[in-house]
Each structure stands twice: as structure tokens, then as C-alpha cells.
Short mmCIF file of C-alpha atoms in Angstrom, two decimals:
data_model
loop_
_atom_site.label_atom_id
_atom_site.label_comp_id
_atom_site.label_asym_id
_atom_site.label_seq_id
_atom_site.Cartn_x
_atom_site.Cartn_y
_atom_site.Cartn_z
CA UNK A 1 269.65 8.55 131.49
CA UNK A 2 267.10 10.48 129.46
CA UNK A 3 267.07 10.00 125.71
CA UNK A 4 264.84 11.36 122.98
CA UNK A 5 265.55 9.68 119.66
CA UNK A 6 264.04 11.11 116.49
CA UNK A 7 263.62 9.35 113.17
CA UNK A 8 261.76 9.75 109.90
CA UNK A 9 263.45 12.74 108.34
CA UNK A 10 264.64 12.82 104.76
CA UNK A 11 264.33 14.39 101.35
CA UNK A 12 260.86 14.88 99.90
CA UNK A 13 259.41 16.80 96.97
CA UNK A 14 257.08 19.76 97.53
CA UNK A 15 253.59 18.51 98.23
CA UNK A 16 254.89 15.28 99.71
CA UNK A 17 254.58 13.83 103.19
CA UNK A 18 256.82 12.63 105.98
CA UNK A 19 256.17 11.21 109.41
CA UNK A 20 258.59 11.98 112.19
CA UNK A 21 258.84 9.85 115.32
CA UNK A 22 260.47 10.52 118.67
CA UNK A 23 260.85 7.76 121.22
CA UNK A 24 261.67 8.66 124.80
CA UNK A 25 263.39 6.72 127.53
CA UNK A 26 264.27 7.57 131.10
CA UNK A 27 261.23 9.78 131.75
CA UNK A 28 257.60 9.17 132.82
CA UNK A 29 256.49 9.95 129.28
CA UNK A 30 252.76 10.23 129.95
CA UNK A 31 253.33 13.20 132.28
CA UNK A 32 255.30 15.24 129.77
CA UNK A 33 254.18 17.80 127.27
CA UNK A 34 255.88 16.83 124.03
CA UNK A 35 256.77 19.15 121.21
CA UNK A 36 258.46 19.44 117.86
CA UNK A 37 260.67 22.40 117.06
CA UNK A 38 262.60 23.20 113.92
CA UNK A 39 265.60 25.26 113.00
CA UNK A 40 266.53 26.33 109.51
CA UNK A 41 270.05 27.54 108.67
CA UNK A 42 270.55 31.11 109.88
CA UNK A 43 267.25 31.17 111.74
CA UNK A 44 266.17 30.75 115.32
CA UNK A 45 264.67 27.52 116.55
CA UNK A 46 260.88 27.75 116.46
CA UNK A 47 258.03 25.76 117.92
CA UNK A 48 256.15 23.72 115.31
CA UNK A 49 253.64 21.77 117.39
CA UNK A 50 253.09 20.50 120.87
CA UNK A 51 250.80 18.05 122.59
CA UNK A 52 250.01 18.12 126.27
CA UNK A 53 249.79 15.17 128.62
CA UNK A 54 246.02 15.41 128.10
CA UNK A 55 246.37 15.24 124.28
CA UNK A 56 245.64 18.91 123.71
CA UNK A 57 247.51 19.93 120.55
CA UNK A 58 248.66 23.30 119.32
CA UNK A 59 250.41 24.37 116.13
CA UNK A 60 252.27 27.32 114.76
CA UNK A 61 250.21 29.14 112.14
CA UNK A 62 252.41 28.16 109.21
CA UNK A 63 251.75 24.41 109.66
CA UNK A 64 248.13 24.54 110.83
CA UNK A 65 246.04 22.17 108.71
CA UNK A 66 249.09 20.44 107.20
CA UNK A 67 250.85 18.90 110.22
CA UNK A 68 249.38 16.66 112.91
CA UNK A 69 251.04 15.85 116.23
CA UNK A 70 250.05 12.73 118.15
CA UNK A 71 251.39 10.55 120.92
CA UNK A 72 251.38 6.92 122.01
CA UNK A 73 252.04 6.80 125.73
CA UNK A 74 252.36 3.01 125.76
CA UNK A 75 255.20 3.25 123.21
CA UNK A 76 256.61 6.48 124.73
CA UNK A 77 256.56 7.97 121.26
CA UNK A 78 255.39 11.26 119.78
CA UNK A 79 254.72 11.63 116.07
CA UNK A 80 254.57 14.50 113.64
CA UNK A 81 252.68 13.75 110.44
CA UNK A 82 253.66 16.35 107.86
CA UNK A 83 251.59 16.69 104.70
CA UNK A 84 251.65 19.15 101.82
CA UNK A 85 255.27 19.93 102.57
CA UNK A 86 256.75 23.16 101.27
CA UNK A 87 260.37 24.18 100.67
CA UNK A 88 260.09 26.55 103.63
CA UNK A 89 259.51 23.53 105.88
CA UNK A 90 263.14 22.55 105.29
CA UNK A 91 264.90 22.46 108.66
CA UNK A 92 266.34 20.27 111.34
CA UNK A 93 263.43 19.05 113.46
CA UNK A 94 263.91 18.51 117.18
CA UNK A 95 261.83 16.62 119.69
CA UNK A 96 261.27 18.32 123.04
CA UNK A 97 259.91 17.06 126.36
CA UNK A 98 258.93 19.24 129.29
CA UNK A 99 257.48 18.64 132.74
CA UNK A 100 259.38 20.98 135.01
CA UNK A 101 262.66 19.88 133.48
CA UNK A 102 263.11 19.82 129.75
CA UNK A 103 264.97 17.59 127.33
CA UNK A 104 265.89 17.72 123.64
CA UNK A 105 266.51 15.13 120.98
CA UNK A 106 269.45 15.26 118.62
CA UNK A 107 267.39 16.34 115.61
CA UNK A 108 266.44 14.90 112.25
CA UNK A 109 266.83 16.73 108.95
CA UNK A 110 263.85 17.40 106.71
CA UNK A 111 264.58 18.73 103.24
CA UNK A 112 261.78 19.70 100.87
CA UNK A 113 263.09 20.22 97.37
CA UNK A 114 262.31 19.34 93.78
#
């Protein structure tokens, strides 16, 4: 059974930081491209960042320079370090794994508000 379990969301003030984690089970993690998506109320789910199985990272323009994606293959975990958070970063954040097939986590809420 494949599981992607996210953690690390919460409420933070503008300018603050959060670190999201997603731990996978049931897949050969090191082969998978891992990504973080987000979905705000009334909006479509969008790609935030992804990291390939060769550690090549890519980011959507709105988070470039503020967010960093990384992975630990030994721990089967992908991270999203989010700095300089803005209210517009408020969304449910979802972990995604793809290597032919694709899988989603259940999501973790990030709220940026003063």
C-alpha cells in the first residue's frame, strides 16, 4: 500500500517560515520525482516545486528564491522549506510522487496571516 504522509503545516505570520515534510512508503522512493502542489479555496491546484530522482529542482515563479525543495532518499522523505511567507501562500499543500504512476498525499494546511 502506497502512502504519502505530509506534516509541518500550520499558522504563521507574514515573513515567517515553515518546513513541510512528506514521508513515503510502499514505493521505491529514490526512483520517483517528488513534488509539492498547493490549492487555495476556489482555485485550481498548482505546482509549487518538484525535485527529480537526480536532485534537479524546479519552482513556480511565485516561490522562486523563497522556497527550497530537497529530498532524503534514505528516509524516503521530501521537504519544502518555505521562507518569507506571504498571505498568498495560504493553501492546502499536497505531496506528489510520480514515476509512471502517480500518488498524492492527503494534504497539510498552511495559513499565512497576521
